[in-house]
PDB file of C-alpha atoms in Angstrom:
ATOM      1  CA  THR A   1     112.083  52.458 110.994  1.00 45.00           C
ATOM      2  CA  ASN A   2     115.841  52.290 110.815  1.00 42.00           C
ATOM      3  CA  SER A   3     115.781  53.087 107.117  1.00 43.00           C
ATOM      4  CA  ILE A   4     113.600  56.148 107.757  1.00 47.00           C
ATOM      5  CA  LEU A   5     115.852  57.358 110.550  1.00 44.00           C
ATOM      6  CA  THR A   6     118.891  56.827 108.336  1.00 45.00           C
ATOM      7  CA  PHE A   7     117.168  58.802 105.600  1.00 46.00           C
ATOM      8  CA  GLU A   8     116.390  61.610 108.039  1.00 52.00           C
ATOM      9  CA  LYS A   9     119.931  61.727 109.378  1.00 47.00           C
ATOM     10  CA  ASN A  10     121.383  61.716 105.896  1.00 57.00           C
ATOM     11  CA  LYS A  11     119.010  64.463 104.853  1.00 56.00           C
ATOM     12  CA  LEU A  12     119.778  66.525 107.926  1.00 56.00           C
ATOM     13  CA  ASN A  13     123.485  66.179 107.209  1.00 55.00           C
ATOM     14  CA  SER A  14     122.945  67.200 103.606  1.00 57.00           C
ATOM     15  CA  ILE A  15     120.945  70.306 104.458  1.00 52.00           C
ATOM     16  CA  LEU A  16     123.660  71.398 106.838  1.00 48.00           C
ATOM     17  CA  ASN A  17     126.041  71.378 103.870  1.00 51.00           C
ATOM     18  CA  ASN A  18     125.815  73.466 100.719  1.00 46.00           C
ATOM     19  CA  HIS A  19     122.602  73.488  98.705  1.00 44.00           C
ATOM     20  CA  LYS A  20     122.336  73.714  94.964  1.00 43.00           C
ATOM     21  CA  ILE A  21     120.880  77.122  94.222  1.00 42.00           C
ATOM     22  CA  HIS A  22     118.587  76.818  91.213  1.00 44.00           C
ATOM     23  CA  LEU A  23     116.936  80.167  91.611  1.00 48.00           C
ATOM     24  CA  LYS A  24     117.748  83.388  93.367  1.00 50.00           C
ATOM     25  CA  VAL A  25     115.054  85.965  93.881  1.00 53.00           C
ATOM     26  CA  TYR A  26     116.120  89.161  95.572  1.00 52.00           C
ATOM     27  CA  PHE A  27     113.613  91.127  97.620  1.00 54.00           C
ATOM     28  CA  CYS A  28     113.631  94.144  99.860  1.00 54.00           C
ATOM     29  CA  LEU A  29     112.159  93.343 103.245  1.00 55.00           C
ATOM     30  CA  GLN A  30     111.622  96.317 105.522  1.00 53.00           C
ATOM     31  CA  THR A  31     111.531  95.609 109.236  1.00 51.00           C
ATOM     32  CA  ASN A  32     112.001  98.164 111.991  1.00 51.00           C
ATOM     33  CA  ASN A  33     112.789 100.867 109.402  1.00 46.00           C
ATOM     34  CA  LYS A  34     115.663  98.775 108.082  1.00 48.00           C
ATOM     35  CA  VAL A  35     115.614  97.424 104.546  1.00 49.00           C
ATOM     36  CA  ASN A  36     116.845  93.843 104.290  1.00 75.00           C
ATOM     37  CA  ILE A  37     117.550  92.091 101.000  1.00 82.00           C
ATOM     38  CA  PHE A  38     116.699  88.424 100.829  1.00 86.00           C
ATOM     39  CA  ALA A  39     116.949  85.678  98.255  1.00 84.00           C
ATOM     40  CA  LEU A  40     114.461  82.942  97.450  1.00 86.00           C
ATOM     41  CA  GLU A  41     116.185  79.653  96.685  1.00 89.00           C
ATOM     42  CA  ILE A  42     115.399  75.970  96.385  1.00 90.00           C
ATOM     43  CA  TRP A  43     115.822  74.065  99.624  1.00 95.00           C
ATOM     44  CA  ASP A  44     114.910  70.607  98.356  1.00 95.00           C
ATOM     45  CA  ASP A  45     113.702  69.503  94.929  1.00 94.00           C
ATOM     46  CA  GLU A  46     114.247  65.765  95.205  1.00 94.00           C
ATOM     47  CA  ALA A  47     110.959  64.777  96.807  1.00 95.00           C
ATOM     48  CA  ALA A  48     108.359  62.976  94.699  1.00 95.00           C
ATOM     49  CA  LYS A  49     105.460  65.409  95.151  1.00 96.00           C
ATOM     50  CA  CYS A  50     106.725  68.766  96.395  1.00 97.00           C
ATOM     51  CA  THR A  51     109.512  71.252  95.738  1.00 96.00           C
ATOM     52  CA  PHE A  52     110.576  73.208  98.807  1.00 96.00           C
ATOM     53  CA  TYR A  53     112.006  76.730  98.648  1.00 94.00           C
ATOM     54  CA  THR A  54     113.481  78.788 101.456  1.00 93.00           C
ATOM     55  CA  VAL A  55     114.691  82.359 102.023  1.00 92.00           C
ATOM     56  CA  LYS A  56     118.108  83.730 102.881  1.00 89.00           C
ATOM     57  CA  TYR A  57     119.110  87.242 103.863  1.00 88.00           C
ATOM     58  CA  ASP A  58     121.611  88.747 101.441  1.00 82.00           C
ATOM     59  CA  ASP A  59     124.272  89.131 104.118  1.00 83.00           C
ATOM     60  CA  ALA A  60     123.726  85.676 105.642  1.00 88.00           C
ATOM     61  CA  GLU A  61     125.689  82.514 105.013  1.00 91.00           C
ATOM     62  CA  THR A  62     122.810  80.161 105.870  1.00 95.00           C
ATOM     63  CA  ASN A  63     119.191  80.160 104.787  1.00 94.00           C
ATOM     64  CA  GLU A  64     116.389  80.495 107.353  1.00 96.00           C
ATOM     65  CA  THR A  65     115.163  76.890 107.183  1.00 97.00           C
ATOM     66  CA  ASP A  66     118.612  75.406 107.692  1.00 97.00           C
ATOM     67  CA  LEU A  67     119.101  77.763 110.625  1.00 97.00           C
ATOM     68  CA  PHE A  68     115.944  76.315 112.192  1.00 98.00           C
ATOM     69  CA  PHE A  69     116.885  72.653 111.761  1.00 97.00           C
ATOM     70  CA  GLU A  70     120.516  73.250 112.745  1.00 97.00           C
ATOM     71  CA  LYS A  71     119.522  75.083 115.913  1.00 97.00           C
ATOM     72  CA  TYR A  72     117.072  72.511 117.267  1.00 97.00           C
ATOM     73  CA  ASP A  73     119.120  69.514 116.195  1.00 97.00           C
ATOM     74  CA  ALA A  74     121.841  70.835 118.494  1.00 97.00           C
ATOM     75  CA  ILE A  75     119.546  71.153 121.544  1.00 97.00           C
ATOM     76  CA  ALA A  76     119.030  67.758 123.203  1.00 97.00           C
ATOM     77  CA  GLU A  77     115.588  68.658 124.534  1.00 97.00           C
ATOM     78  CA  TYR A  78     114.258  69.337 121.022  1.00 97.00           C
ATOM     79  CA  LYS A  79     116.345  66.970 118.917  1.00 97.00           C
ATOM     80  CA  GLU A  80     113.639  64.284 118.645  1.00 97.00           C
ATOM     81  CA  ALA A  81     110.915  66.810 117.812  1.00 97.00           C
ATOM     82  CA  ASN A  82     113.252  68.352 115.258  1.00 97.00           C
ATOM     83  CA  GLN A  83     113.700  64.987 113.549  1.00 97.00           C
ATOM     84  CA  GLU A  84     109.950  64.330 113.623  1.00 97.00           C
ATOM     85  CA  LEU A  85     109.269  67.675 111.965  1.00 97.00           C
ATOM     86  CA  LEU A  86     111.963  67.118 109.329  1.00 97.00           C
ATOM     87  CA  SER A  87     110.430  63.727 108.561  1.00 96.00           C
ATOM     88  CA  PHE A  88     106.956  65.262 108.345  1.00 97.00           C
ATOM     89  CA  VAL A  89     108.180  67.860 105.843  1.00 97.00           C
ATOM     90  CA  LEU A  90     110.303  65.628 103.634  1.00 96.00           C
ATOM     91  CA  LEU A  91     108.407  62.355 103.796  1.00 96.00           C
ATOM     92  CA  SER A  92     104.772  63.143 104.573  1.00 96.00           C
ATOM     93  CA  ILE A  93     104.526  66.338 102.521  1.00 97.00           C
ATOM     94  CA  GLY A  94     107.420  65.904 100.117  1.00 97.00           C
ATOM     95  CA  ASN A  95     107.034  62.268  99.122  1.00 96.00           C
ATOM     96  CA  ASP A  96     103.637  60.996 100.245  1.00 96.00           C
ATOM     97  CA  HIS A  97     100.914  63.605  99.911  1.00 97.00           C
ATOM     98  CA  GLY A  98     102.208  66.916  98.634  1.00 97.00           C
ATOM     99  CA  ALA A  99     101.165  70.177 100.259  1.00 97.00           C
ATOM    100  CA  ILE A 100      97.496  69.266 100.640  1.00 97.00           C
ATOM    101  CA  ASP A 101      95.262  71.506 102.732  1.00 97.00           C
ATOM    102  CA  GLU A 102      94.699  68.775 105.317  1.00 96.00           C
ATOM    103  CA  LEU A 103      98.373  68.994 106.285  1.00 97.00           C
ATOM    104  CA  PHE A 104      98.471  72.805 106.097  1.00 97.00           C
ATOM    105  CA  ASN A 105      95.618  73.514 108.487  1.00 96.00           C
ATOM    106  CA  ARG A 106      97.401  75.618 111.132  1.00 96.00           C
ATOM    107  CA  ASP A 107      96.622  79.226 110.121  1.00 96.00           C
ATOM    108  CA  GLU A 108      99.166  81.760 111.377  1.00 95.00           C
ATOM    109  CA  ASN A 109      98.084  84.967 109.561  1.00 94.00           C
ATOM    110  CA  GLU A 110     100.026  85.152 106.260  1.00 96.00           C
ATOM    111  CA  VAL A 111     101.737  81.802 106.819  1.00 97.00           C
ATOM    112  CA  LYS A 112     100.949  78.266 107.905  1.00 98.00           C
ATOM    113  CA  GLY A 113     102.497  76.596 110.941  1.00 97.00           C
ATOM    114  CA  LEU A 114     103.907  73.071 110.688  1.00 98.00           C
ATOM    115  CA  PRO A 115     103.307  70.344 111.776  1.00 97.00           C
ATOM    116  CA  VAL A 116      99.614  69.646 111.199  1.00 96.00           C
ATOM    117  CA  GLN A 117      97.093  70.765 113.830  1.00 96.00           C
ATOM    118  CA  GLY A 118      94.882  68.154 115.469  1.00 95.00           C
ATOM    119  CA  LYS A 119      94.505  64.588 114.245  1.00 94.00           C
ATOM    120  CA  ARG A 120      94.320  63.944 110.499  1.00 94.00           C
ATOM    121  CA  THR A 121      94.065  60.584 108.743  1.00 95.00           C
ATOM    122  CA  ILE A 122      95.138  60.528 105.090  1.00 94.00           C
ATOM    123  CA  GLU A 123      95.367  57.347 103.044  1.00 91.00           C
ATOM    124  CA  ASN A 124      95.156  55.263 106.231  1.00 92.00           C
ATOM    125  CA  ILE A 125      98.035  57.212 107.837  1.00 93.00           C
ATOM    126  CA  THR A 126      97.173  59.188 110.969  1.00 94.00           C
ATOM    127  CA  TYR A 127      99.125  62.342 111.743  1.00 95.00           C
ATOM    128  CA  HIS A 128      98.913  63.683 115.284  1.00 95.00           C
ATOM    129  CA  PHE A 129     101.403  65.923 117.098  1.00 96.00           C
ATOM    130  CA  PRO A 130      99.884  66.628 120.529  1.00 94.00           C
ATOM    131  CA  GLU A 131     101.647  69.385 122.521  1.00 94.00           C
ATOM    132  CA  PHE A 132     104.360  69.542 119.847  1.00 96.00           C
ATOM    133  CA  PRO A 133     106.951  72.093 121.005  1.00 97.00           C
ATOM    134  CA  LEU A 134     108.219  73.397 117.649  1.00 98.00           C
ATOM    135  CA  ARG A 135     106.710  75.424 114.825  1.00 98.00           C
ATOM    136  CA  LEU A 136     108.117  75.823 111.342  1.00 98.00           C
ATOM    137  CA  TYR A 137     106.442  78.488 109.223  1.00 98.00           C
ATOM    138  CA  ALA A 138     105.605  77.987 105.569  1.00 98.00           C
ATOM    139  CA  LEU A 139     103.868  79.558 102.594  1.00 98.00           C
ATOM    140  CA  LYS A 140     101.999  77.142 100.343  1.00 98.00           C
ATOM    141  CA  ILE A 141     102.118  78.201  96.688  1.00 97.00           C
ATOM    142  CA  THR A 142     100.517  75.080  95.199  1.00 97.00           C
ATOM    143  CA  ASN A 143     100.119  71.465  96.289  1.00 97.00           C
ATOM    144  CA  ASN A 144     103.560  70.916  94.761  1.00 97.00           C
ATOM    145  CA  ILE A 145     105.463  74.091  95.728  1.00 97.00           C
ATOM    146  CA  VAL A 146     106.070  75.311  99.285  1.00 97.00           C
ATOM    147  CA  ILE A 147     108.310  78.032 100.709  1.00 96.00           C
ATOM    148  CA  LEU A 148     109.731  77.254 104.152  1.00 98.00           C
ATOM    149  CA  PHE A 149     110.852  79.945 106.565  1.00 97.00           C
ATOM    150  CA  ASN A 150     112.257  79.809 110.101  1.00 98.00           C
ATOM    151  CA  GLY A 151     110.382  79.005 113.294  1.00 97.00           C
ATOM    152  CA  GLY A 152     110.935  78.317 116.953  1.00 97.00           C
ATOM    153  CA  ILE A 153     109.518  77.029 120.216  1.00 97.00           C
ATOM    154  CA  LYS A 154     105.790  77.481 120.825  1.00 94.00           C
ATOM    155  CA  ASP A 155     106.044  78.135 124.574  1.00 94.00           C
ATOM    156  CA  GLY A 156     103.022  80.401 124.961  1.00 92.00           C
ATOM    157  CA  PRO A 157      99.316  80.324 124.137  1.00 90.00           C
ATOM    158  CA  THR A 158      99.774  82.620 121.111  1.00 91.00           C
ATOM    159  CA  ASN A 159     102.576  83.521 118.720  1.00 92.00           C
ATOM    160  CA  GLN A 160     102.663  87.007 120.216  1.00 90.00           C
ATOM    161  CA  THR A 161     103.404  85.594 123.671  1.00 91.00           C
ATOM    162  CA  SER A 162     105.863  82.898 122.552  1.00 93.00           C
ATOM    163  CA  SER A 163     109.627  83.154 122.211  1.00 93.00           C
ATOM    164  CA  LEU A 164     109.205  82.561 118.456  1.00 95.00           C
ATOM    165  CA  HIS A 165     107.406  85.895 118.071  1.00 95.00           C
ATOM    166  CA  LEU A 166     110.149  87.522 115.974  1.00 95.00           C
ATOM    167  CA  GLU A 167     110.558  84.488 113.692  1.00 96.00           C
ATOM    168  CA  TRP A 168     106.789  84.439 113.114  1.00 96.00           C
ATOM    169  CA  ARG A 169     106.720  88.150 112.325  1.00 95.00           C
ATOM    170  CA  ALA A 170     109.608  87.755 109.885  1.00 94.00           C
ATOM    171  CA  ALA A 171     107.891  84.803 108.181  1.00 96.00           C
ATOM    172  CA  CYS A 172     104.728  86.880 107.714  1.00 95.00           C
ATOM    173  CA  GLU A 173     106.750  89.713 106.178  1.00 93.00           C
ATOM    174  CA  PHE A 174     108.547  87.303 103.843  1.00 93.00           C
ATOM    175  CA  ALA A 175     105.190  85.881 102.783  1.00 94.00           C
ATOM    176  CA  LYS A 176     103.673  89.305 102.127  1.00 94.00           C
ATOM    177  CA  ARG A 177     106.561  90.314  99.862  1.00 91.00           C
ATOM    178  CA  ILE A 178     106.542  87.026  97.984  1.00 92.00           C
ATOM    179  CA  ASN A 179     102.782  87.161  97.479  1.00 94.00           C
ATOM    180  CA  GLU A 180     103.103  90.677  96.076  1.00 93.00           C
ATOM    181  CA  ALA A 181     105.718  89.468  93.578  1.00 91.00           C
ATOM    182  CA  LEU A 182     103.464  86.596  92.573  1.00 94.00           C
ATOM    183  CA  GLN A 183     100.470  88.874  92.150  1.00 94.00           C
ATOM    184  CA  ASP A 184     102.267  91.490  90.043  1.00 92.00           C
ATOM    185  CA  GLY A 185     103.771  88.831  87.782  1.00 91.00           C
ATOM    186  CA  THR A 186     107.393  89.278  88.817  1.00 89.00           C
ATOM    187  CA  ILE A 187     107.461  85.615  89.811  1.00 92.00           C
ATOM    188  CA  ILE A 188     105.771  82.992  87.661  1.00 92.00           C
ATOM    189  CA  VAL A 189     104.586  79.644  88.984  1.00 94.00           C
ATOM    190  CA  ASN A 190     105.667  76.860  86.649  1.00 92.00           C
ATOM    191  CA  GLU A 191     103.345  74.096  87.829  1.00 91.00           C
ATOM    192  CA  LYS A 192     104.436  71.615  85.175  1.00 91.00           C
ATOM    193  CA  ASN A 193     108.057  71.686  86.344  1.00 92.00           C
ATOM    194  CA  ARG A 194     107.249  72.384  90.007  1.00 94.00           C
ATOM    195  CA  LYS A 195     109.336  75.553  90.143  1.00 92.00           C
ATOM    196  CA  LEU A 196     109.229  79.325  90.381  1.00 91.00           C
ATOM    197  CA  THR A 197     110.753  81.470  87.639  1.00 84.00           C
ATOM    198  CA  ASN A 198     111.243  85.060  86.651  1.00 75.00           C
ATOM    199  CA  TYR A 199     108.534  86.603  84.458  1.00 80.00           C
ATOM    200  CA  ASP A 200     110.812  86.080  81.424  1.00 78.00           C
ATOM    201  CA  GLY A 201     111.568  82.480  82.364  1.00 78.00           C
ATOM    202  CA  SER A 202     115.067  83.090  83.686  1.00 68.00           C
ATOM    203  CA  ASP A 203     116.323  81.660  86.956  1.00 67.00           C
ATOM    204  CA  GLU A 204     117.477  84.880  88.577  1.00 65.00           C
ATOM    205  CA  ILE A 205     115.148  87.684  89.616  1.00 54.00           C
ATOM    206  CA  ILE A 206     116.258  90.972  91.157  1.00 53.00           C
ATOM    207  CA  LEU A 207     113.608  93.198  92.682  1.00 47.00           C
TER     208      LEU A 207
END
């Protein structure tokens, strides 16, 4: 247990520092009649079974997923849940199982909510997060590629009535734009190398 906690703390510290940016994908995201440019970049590519991407607004210093983990790590009431969710993402999804459907079973319109919903047993490991207070939104591309967004506190019966309403709406808009780029061939899924590339194979895409 200590080794896992040490791993989590080290990972949390590392994500709060600078990330290597392997790929930048620039998009126009229109919300409330305002056009926002955002980049798609690798968040973590060191896990055994899954590469995680995230998004960052063009005028922001920090990507959306780091903002989530930074925010709830700093709030004592949610610090433990924050660590549990980070462990679920990096260890359970990243290293142990990949982005299998059993762990991505919380449908939230265009995105999935993490952690897993209900009780699931996979390879003799049971995952159960009853009354879990946090949600992190994600878009599964393949079992080996996932895009993480932001999230918040699920303090109401629905996303619309929870304080995370705006984060959920933004995640859905991110997902719509990314799916469009995947469908029109602007972004290519390189399953062999567990990465996303430009249609011509380059690492930078401007839309």
